[in-house]
Coordinates of C-alpha atoms and ligand atoms in Angstrom, one line a residue:
M1 CA 51.1 22.5 30.7
I2 CA 49.0 24.1 28.1
D3 CA 46.5 26.5 29.4
R4 CA 43.1 26.5 27.8
R5 CA 43.4 29.8 25.8
T6 CA 46.5 28.8 24.1
F7 CA 45.1 25.2 23.3
L8 CA 42.1 26.8 21.7
L9 CA 44.4 29.1 19.6
S10 CA 46.5 26.2 18.5
V11 CA 43.4 24.0 17.3
G12 CA 42.3 27.2 15.4
A13 CA 45.7 27.5 13.8
Y14 CA 45.9 24.1 12.8
S15 CA 42.2 23.6 11.5
I16 CA 42.1 23.9 7.5
S17 CA 39.1 26.4 7.7
P18 CA 39.0 28.1 11.0
G19 CA 35.3 28.2 12.2
V20 CA 34.0 25.4 10.1
P21 CA 34.0 22.1 11.4
A22 CA 36.2 20.0 8.9
A23 CA 34.4 16.6 9.2
K24 CA 30.9 18.2 7.8
A25 CA 30.6 17.3 4.3
E26 CA 28.3 19.0 2.0
P27 CA 25.1 17.2 1.2
E28 CA 24.9 15.7 -2.2
L29 CA 22.9 17.6 -4.7
I30 CA 19.8 16.7 -6.6
V31 CA 19.6 19.4 -9.1
A32 CA 16.3 19.7 -11.2
K33 CA 16.9 21.1 -14.7
K34 CA 16.1 20.8 -18.1
S35 CA 18.0 18.3 -20.0
K36 CA 18.2 16.6 -23.5
I37 CA 18.2 12.9 -23.5
Q38 CA 17.7 10.3 -26.2
L39 CA 14.4 8.9 -25.2
A40 CA 12.7 7.9 -28.4
P41 CA 14.3 5.2 -30.3
D42 CA 17.4 5.9 -32.3
G43 CA 16.8 7.8 -35.7
Y44 CA 14.5 10.4 -33.7
P45 CA 15.9 13.7 -32.2
Q46 CA 16.6 14.0 -28.6
T47 CA 13.8 14.9 -26.3
E48 CA 13.9 17.8 -23.9
V49 CA 13.0 16.5 -20.4
W50 CA 13.1 17.9 -16.9
A51 CA 15.5 15.9 -15.0
Y52 CA 17.2 15.1 -11.8
N53 CA 20.9 15.5 -12.3
G54 CA 20.3 15.1 -16.1
R55 CA 18.8 11.4 -16.1
V56 CA 15.3 10.0 -16.9
P57 CA 14.6 8.6 -14.6
G58 CA 16.8 9.8 -12.0
E59 CA 19.7 7.9 -10.6
I60 CA 18.5 5.4 -8.0
L61 CA 18.8 6.7 -4.3
R62 CA 19.8 3.7 -2.4
I63 CA 20.1 3.1 1.6
R64 CA 20.1 0.7 4.2
Q65 CA 16.9 0.4 6.4
G66 CA 17.0 3.0 9.2
G67 CA 19.7 5.0 7.3
R68 CA 19.3 8.8 7.1
I69 CA 19.0 10.4 4.0
V70 CA 20.3 14.0 3.4
R71 CA 20.1 15.4 0.0
R72 CA 20.0 19.0 -1.2
L73 CA 17.4 19.9 -3.9
E74 CA 18.7 22.7 -6.3
N75 CA 16.0 24.0 -8.2
Q76 CA 17.4 25.3 -11.7
L77 CA 14.0 25.1 -13.6
D78 CA 11.7 28.2 -14.2
D79 CA 9.0 26.6 -12.2
P80 CA 8.9 26.3 -8.6
T81 CA 9.4 22.5 -7.4
T82 CA 9.6 20.2 -4.2
I83 CA 10.6 16.5 -3.7
H84 CA 8.0 14.4 -2.2
W85 CA 9.5 10.9 -1.0
H86 CA 6.8 8.5 -2.0
G87 CA 5.7 5.8 0.5
I88 CA 8.3 6.6 3.2
R89 CA 6.7 7.2 6.6
I90 CA 8.4 10.2 7.0
D91 CA 8.7 13.3 9.4
N92 CA 6.4 15.7 8.3
A93 CA 8.5 18.5 7.7
M94 CA 10.3 16.6 4.8
D95 CA 7.4 15.5 2.9
G96 CA 7.7 17.9 0.5
V97 CA 4.2 18.9 -0.5
S98 CA 4.2 22.5 -1.7
D99 CA 2.1 24.9 0.6
L100 CA 1.3 22.1 3.0
T101 CA 4.6 21.1 4.7
Q102 CA 6.9 23.3 2.9
A103 CA 7.2 26.4 0.9
P104 CA 7.7 25.8 -2.6
V105 CA 11.4 25.9 -3.8
G106 CA 11.7 28.9 -6.2
S107 CA 13.8 29.0 -9.5
G108 CA 17.6 29.3 -8.4
E109 CA 16.6 28.2 -4.8
G110 CA 17.3 25.1 -2.8
F111 CA 16.0 23.0 0.1
L112 CA 17.7 20.5 2.4
Y113 CA 15.8 17.3 2.8
D114 CA 17.3 15.3 6.0
F115 CA 15.1 12.3 7.2
V116 CA 15.5 8.7 8.2
V117 CA 14.0 5.9 6.4
P118 CA 12.1 3.5 8.7
D119 CA 11.0 0.7 6.4
A120 CA 12.9 -1.6 3.7
G121 CA 11.3 -1.4 0.4
T122 CA 10.8 -0.1 -3.2
F123 CA 10.0 3.6 -3.1
W124 CA 10.3 6.4 -5.2
F125 CA 10.6 10.2 -5.3
H126 CA 9.0 13.0 -7.5
P127 CA 7.8 16.7 -7.1
H128 CA 4.8 17.9 -5.4
R129 CA 4.0 21.1 -6.9
N130 CA 2.6 21.2 -10.4
T131 CA 3.0 17.5 -10.1
L132 CA 1.5 16.6 -13.6
E133 CA 3.5 18.5 -15.6
Q134 CA 6.6 18.2 -13.6
V135 CA 6.3 14.1 -13.6
S136 CA 5.3 14.2 -17.3
R137 CA 8.3 15.7 -18.3
G138 CA 10.7 13.5 -16.5
L139 CA 11.0 14.3 -12.8
S140 CA 10.9 11.2 -10.7
A141 CA 13.6 8.3 -9.4
P142 CA 13.7 5.1 -7.5
L143 CA 14.4 5.3 -3.8
I144 CA 15.4 1.8 -2.7
V145 CA 15.6 0.9 1.1
D146 CA 17.5 -2.5 1.6
E147 CA 16.8 -5.1 4.3
P148 CA 19.6 -5.6 6.8
D149 CA 20.1 -9.0 5.1
Q150 CA 20.0 -9.4 1.6
P151 CA 17.4 -11.9 0.7
D152 CA 18.7 -15.0 -1.5
I153 CA 18.3 -13.8 -5.1
D154 CA 20.8 -13.7 -8.1
D155 CA 19.9 -10.0 -9.0
D156 CA 18.1 -7.0 -7.8
I157 CA 16.8 -5.0 -10.8
V158 CA 14.5 -1.7 -10.5
L159 CA 12.2 -1.2 -13.4
M160 CA 10.8 2.4 -13.4
I161 CA 8.0 2.8 -15.9
N162 CA 7.2 6.0 -17.5
D163 CA 4.6 7.3 -19.8
W164 CA 5.2 9.9 -22.2
R165 CA 3.2 11.8 -24.7
L166 CA 5.3 12.8 -27.6
D167 CA 5.0 14.6 -30.9
P168 CA 6.3 13.3 -33.8
D169 CA 9.6 15.2 -33.1
A170 CA 9.8 13.2 -29.8
Q171 CA 9.1 16.3 -27.6
V172 CA 6.9 16.3 -24.8
I173 CA 3.5 17.6 -26.0
D174 CA 2.5 20.7 -24.0
D175 CA -1.1 20.1 -22.9
F176 CA -1.3 19.7 -19.4
A177 CA -4.6 21.8 -19.1
N178 CA -6.5 19.4 -21.7
M179 CA -9.9 18.9 -20.1
M180 CA -10.6 15.9 -22.1
D181 CA -7.8 14.3 -20.1
R182 CA -8.7 15.6 -16.8
S183 CA -12.5 14.7 -16.9
H184 CA -11.7 11.0 -18.3
A185 CA -9.1 8.6 -17.5
G186 CA -6.3 11.2 -17.3
R187 CA -3.1 12.0 -19.4
I188 CA -2.2 8.7 -21.0
G189 CA 0.8 8.8 -23.0
N190 CA 1.9 7.1 -26.4
Y191 CA 5.2 6.0 -25.4
L192 CA 6.4 3.9 -22.5
T193 CA 9.7 3.6 -21.3
V194 CA 11.6 1.2 -18.7
N195 CA 14.2 2.9 -17.0
G196 CA 14.1 5.4 -19.8
L197 CA 14.6 2.8 -22.6
A198 CA 12.3 1.9 -25.4
E199 CA 13.0 -1.9 -24.4
Y200 CA 14.8 -3.2 -21.4
V201 CA 16.7 -6.3 -21.9
R202 CA 18.8 -8.4 -19.6
A203 CA 20.5 -11.7 -20.6
S204 CA 19.6 -14.2 -18.2
K205 CA 20.2 -17.8 -17.2
R206 CA 17.4 -20.7 -16.9
N207 CA 16.4 -20.9 -13.0
E208 CA 17.8 -17.4 -12.1
R209 CA 15.9 -16.0 -9.5
L210 CA 15.5 -12.1 -10.1
R211 CA 14.1 -9.6 -7.6
L212 CA 12.3 -6.9 -10.1
R213 CA 11.0 -3.7 -8.3
V214 CA 8.7 -2.3 -10.7
I215 CA 7.6 1.1 -10.2
N216 CA 4.8 2.8 -11.9
A217 CA 5.9 6.3 -12.6
S218 CA 3.2 7.1 -15.0
S219 CA 1.2 10.3 -14.4
D220 CA -2.0 8.5 -14.9
R221 CA -1.8 5.0 -16.9
V222 CA -2.6 1.6 -15.0
I223 CA -0.3 -0.9 -16.1
R224 CA -1.7 -4.4 -16.2
L225 CA 1.2 -6.7 -15.3
G226 CA 2.1 -10.4 -16.4
G227 CA 5.0 -12.9 -17.0
K228 CA 6.0 -15.1 -19.7
E229 CA 8.3 -17.9 -19.1
L230 CA 8.5 -16.2 -15.6
N231 CA 7.4 -18.0 -12.4
A232 CA 6.8 -14.9 -10.5
H233 CA 5.7 -14.3 -7.0
I234 CA 4.6 -10.9 -5.6
V235 CA 6.7 -10.5 -2.3
A236 CA 5.9 -6.9 -1.4
L237 CA 3.4 -4.2 -2.4
D238 CA 4.2 -0.5 -2.1
G239 CA 7.4 -1.3 0.0
M240 CA 5.6 -3.5 2.5
P241 CA 6.3 -7.4 2.4
L242 CA 3.5 -9.8 2.1
R243 CA 3.1 -12.4 4.8
A244 CA 3.1 -15.2 2.0
P245 CA 4.5 -14.5 -1.4
L246 CA 1.4 -14.5 -4.0
H247 CA 1.8 -16.1 -7.5
L248 CA 1.8 -13.5 -9.9
D249 CA -1.1 -14.0 -12.2
G250 CA -1.8 -10.7 -13.7
M251 CA -2.2 -7.4 -11.6
D252 CA -2.9 -4.0 -11.9
L253 CA -0.3 -1.5 -11.0
A254 CA -1.7 1.7 -10.8
P255 CA 0.3 5.0 -10.8
A256 CA 2.4 5.4 -7.9
Q257 CA 2.3 1.7 -7.1
R258 CA 5.2 -0.5 -6.9
V259 CA 5.4 -4.2 -6.8
D260 CA 8.6 -6.6 -5.7
L261 CA 8.6 -9.8 -7.7
F262 CA 10.8 -12.8 -7.0
A263 CA 11.0 -14.0 -10.5
D264 CA 12.2 -17.3 -11.5
I265 CA 13.5 -17.4 -15.2
V266 CA 11.7 -20.7 -16.5
A267 CA 12.7 -20.3 -20.2
E268 CA 14.9 -22.6 -21.7
P269 CA 18.4 -21.4 -23.3
G270 CA 17.7 -20.1 -26.6
E271 CA 14.2 -18.9 -25.5
T272 CA 13.0 -15.6 -23.9
A273 CA 11.2 -14.7 -20.7
F274 CA 9.0 -11.4 -20.4
L275 CA 7.5 -9.4 -17.9
T276 CA 4.5 -8.1 -19.9
S277 CA 1.9 -5.3 -19.8
E278 CA -1.7 -6.0 -21.2
E279 CA -3.3 -3.3 -23.3
R280 CA -6.5 -3.4 -25.1
G281 CA -6.2 -7.1 -26.0
G282 CA -2.5 -6.9 -26.9
T283 CA 0.6 -8.0 -25.1
Y284 CA 3.8 -5.9 -24.8
S285 CA 7.3 -6.6 -23.2
L286 CA 8.0 -4.3 -20.6
A287 CA 11.3 -6.4 -19.6
T288 CA 13.1 -9.1 -21.8
F289 CA 15.2 -11.8 -20.6
P290 CA 16.8 -13.8 -23.5
V291 CA 18.0 -17.1 -21.7
S292 CA 21.7 -17.1 -23.0
A293 CA 23.2 -19.7 -20.8
D294 CA 22.7 -23.1 -19.4
G295 CA 22.5 -21.7 -15.7
A296 CA 21.3 -24.2 -12.9
A297 CA 19.7 -27.4 -13.7
V298 CA 17.2 -27.3 -11.0
P299 CA 14.9 -24.4 -10.0
R300 CA 15.5 -22.3 -6.9
D301 CA 13.7 -23.9 -3.9
Y302 CA 10.9 -22.5 -1.5
L303 CA 10.6 -18.7 -1.4
K304 CA 11.1 -17.1 2.0
P305 CA 8.8 -14.0 2.5
L306 CA 10.9 -10.7 3.1
P307 CA 11.3 -9.8 6.6
P308 CA 8.1 -7.4 7.8
N309 CA 8.4 -3.8 8.4
D310 CA 7.5 -2.6 11.8
L311 CA 3.9 -1.2 11.0
P312 CA 1.3 -0.8 13.7
E313 CA -1.8 -3.0 13.7
P314 CA -5.2 -1.4 13.0
Q315 CA -7.3 -1.6 16.3
L316 CA -10.6 -1.8 14.2
A317 CA -12.9 -1.9 17.6
D318 CA -11.7 1.7 18.7
A319 CA -11.6 3.1 15.0
I320 CA -12.8 6.4 14.2
A321 CA -14.5 6.3 10.5
T322 CA -15.1 8.8 7.8
E323 CA -16.2 8.7 4.5
L324 CA -14.9 10.1 1.1
V325 CA -17.2 10.7 -1.8
M326 CA -15.7 10.7 -5.0
E327 CA -17.6 12.6 -7.9
G328 CA -17.2 14.4 -11.0
G329 CA -15.7 13.4 -14.1
A330 CA -17.2 12.6 -17.7
M331 CA -20.3 10.5 -17.7
G332 CA -20.6 10.8 -14.0
G333 CA -23.6 13.2 -14.0
M334 CA -20.9 15.9 -13.4
M335 CA -20.9 17.9 -10.1
S336 CA -23.2 20.5 -8.8
G337 CA -23.0 22.6 -5.8
V338 CA -19.2 22.3 -5.3
M339 CA -17.2 24.3 -3.2
H340 CA -13.8 25.7 -4.1
R341 CA -11.6 27.5 -1.8
N342 CA -14.7 28.3 0.5
R343 CA -16.9 29.4 -2.5
M344 CA -19.9 27.6 -4.1
M345 CA -19.1 27.6 -7.7
G346 CA -21.0 26.3 -10.8
M347 CA -20.0 23.8 -13.6
R348 CA -18.6 26.8 -15.9
D349 CA -16.5 28.5 -13.0
L350 CA -15.0 25.1 -12.2
M351 CA -14.3 24.2 -15.6
S352 CA -12.7 27.4 -16.2
K353 CA -10.1 26.6 -13.4
G354 CA -9.4 22.9 -14.8
L355 CA -11.6 21.6 -12.0
V356 CA -14.0 18.4 -12.7
W357 CA -13.6 16.2 -9.7
A358 CA -14.7 16.9 -5.9
F359 CA -14.2 15.1 -2.8
N360 CA -17.2 15.5 -0.4
G361 CA -18.3 18.4 -2.3
V362 CA -15.1 20.2 -2.6
A363 CA -12.7 20.5 -5.5
G364 CA -9.0 21.3 -4.8
M365 CA -7.5 21.3 -1.4
P366 CA -10.0 22.2 1.5
D367 CA -8.9 24.5 4.4
A368 CA -10.3 22.0 6.8
P369 CA -8.6 18.3 6.6
L370 CA -10.9 15.5 5.9
L371 CA -10.4 14.2 9.3
R372 CA -8.3 15.1 12.4
A373 CA -7.1 11.9 14.6
D374 CA -5.3 11.5 17.8
R375 CA -1.8 10.1 17.4
H376 CA -1.9 6.2 17.6
Q377 CA -5.8 6.7 16.8
T378 CA -6.9 3.8 14.3
V379 CA -8.8 5.3 11.3
R380 CA -11.3 3.9 9.0
I381 CA -12.3 5.8 5.6
T382 CA -14.7 4.6 3.1
L383 CA -13.8 5.4 -0.4
D384 CA -16.8 5.8 -2.0
N385 CA -16.3 6.2 -6.0
R386 CA -19.5 7.5 -7.9
T387 CA -17.5 8.3 -10.9
A388 CA -17.1 6.4 -14.0
F389 CA -13.4 6.0 -13.7
S390 CA -10.9 4.3 -11.3
H391 CA -9.1 6.2 -9.1
A392 CA -5.4 5.4 -7.3
M393 CA -5.8 6.9 -3.9
H394 CA -2.5 7.7 -2.2
L395 CA -2.1 8.6 1.8
H396 CA 0.9 10.3 2.7
G397 CA 3.1 9.4 5.6
H398 CA 1.2 6.2 6.5
H399 CA 0.6 2.7 5.0
F400 CA -3.3 1.5 5.1
S401 CA -4.8 -1.8 4.5
E402 CA -8.2 -2.4 2.9
M403 CA -10.8 -3.9 4.8
M404 CA -11.9 -7.2 3.3
P405 CA -14.3 -10.0 4.5
E406 CA -11.5 -12.3 4.9
G407 CA -9.7 -9.5 7.2
L408 CA -7.2 -6.8 6.5
G409 CA -5.6 -6.8 3.3
P410 CA -1.7 -6.0 2.7
A411 CA -0.4 -2.7 3.7
R412 CA -0.3 -0.3 0.9
D413 CA 0.1 3.6 0.3
T414 CA -1.9 3.7 -2.9
I415 CA -5.1 1.8 -3.8
L416 CA -7.1 1.5 -6.8
V417 CA -10.6 1.8 -6.7
G418 CA -12.6 0.9 -9.6
A419 CA -15.4 2.9 -11.1
R420 CA -19.0 3.1 -9.3
S421 CA -17.3 0.8 -6.5
S422 CA -16.3 1.5 -2.9
K423 CA -13.5 0.2 -0.7
E424 CA -12.7 0.8 2.9
I425 CA -9.4 1.3 4.2
A426 CA -8.1 1.2 7.9
F427 CA -4.6 2.4 9.3
V428 CA -3.2 3.7 12.6
A429 CA -2.7 7.4 12.5
D430 CA 0.8 7.4 14.0
N431 CA 2.6 9.8 12.4
P432 CA 1.8 13.4 13.6
G433 CA 1.4 16.2 11.0
K434 CA -0.6 17.2 8.1
W435 CA -0.6 14.4 5.2
M436 CA -2.2 14.8 1.9
F437 CA -4.6 12.0 0.7
H438 CA -5.3 12.3 -3.1
C439 CA -5.8 10.6 -6.3
H440 CA -2.4 9.8 -7.9
M441 CA -3.5 9.8 -11.2
L442 CA -2.1 13.2 -11.6
A443 CA -4.6 14.8 -14.0
H444 CA -7.3 13.9 -11.9
Q445 CA -5.3 15.6 -8.8
A446 CA -4.8 18.6 -10.7
A447 CA -8.5 18.8 -11.4
G448 CA -9.7 18.5 -8.1
M449 CA -8.9 15.3 -6.5
A450 CA -7.2 16.2 -3.4
T451 CA -7.6 16.7 0.4
W452 CA -5.5 15.9 3.5
I453 CA -5.8 14.6 7.1
E454 CA -4.1 16.0 10.3
V455 CA -2.7 13.7 13.1
G456 CA -1.9 15.2 16.4
S457 CA 1.1 15.1 18.0
Ligands
LIG501 CU1 3.4 10.3 -5.0 CU2 1.3 13.0 -2.9 O1 2.2 11.6 -4.1
LIG502 CU1 -8.3 9.6 -10.3

């Protein structure tokens, strides 16, 4: 017979580290710090970047649908930071928005992120503090959530696009306050990388079916995607599967947006297939697939859609509705009578703070949310873009659909609203908390295009 006290003592004596449960592993670290990498082509100096664990883009974080992510952010930068898990319908406390859902993580400090991922798909993460500068200097990484069953493909390839503004010595130009960028199309770089490379190349075979997960991690650049010798179909947008795959015939991928393509290589052996971007009349390669071997003689057969994620269906008849009027910027008649931090400010004062855009007459985050919704309420928001530029509006914690004459469009977390046009979106506000709603052209966000909504519990 062992009495309870001796039993407890003997357990204590045998445990490796008394008082600390042995099974509890330390969480893996994501360290934000300065690093030097070869970003520009060979022959150029190394570039000083801000990176997650020394890599640009950061290493792919990959998990099964329904899995739990536990990572400790360690900030070794001089600048406070956070991590936002873009597109994840996440617990609000883990959303990573500095000063809205958490305190910024100061230099030398850490923060434990611990959350469950409900949806399979292509996502990414990046800072949400001084975001324009931190993303432009290299802080971003893919977050891939796998479906329970692997679709029938030959390879699964993540292609993360970063847009850099480099000087002739290949260093990131420190001009984040540039008013020209802020008031026009944003901070557009002069050097694009795919997975940190000047040119992404993958040897391929004819009739291979590749899943290409394209992530636009540019601060402000819209990428016009296309394919050559690729028979590509869009199977998901912003992580959410389409009901029916759509043939890729040119599409805009706005900052923060993702597209999953099933791309069949149709080039002959000896030829090359390309994923392309179009820019001012020119066509450039984003990814190059030289066809090196015979491969399969026949094309792959019918393409099945990906299994849907469990998104609630908007109930339009019971929706509450509001409007977001976007104003300001160059050639937009600029702004008058705009509030900032509860004060009416003139043009000159706003400009001195780097602010050139407003939502509903407010530049920068308002004290009160754009709207408050009860949980499970369907919400409609009209995005009325009265500016001369397009904007990539991103809602946190939810996916929404554009309302179109033929019905609800595909679920997305970021939508491009063209200059002087308007779109209406609808979603079920089923995730309690405070959620940012902002332009993901990060120079525009920094220059005032930010608001938030609140969902009751
Ligand atoms: Cu990709 Cu508010 O973020
Ligand atoms: Cu914008």
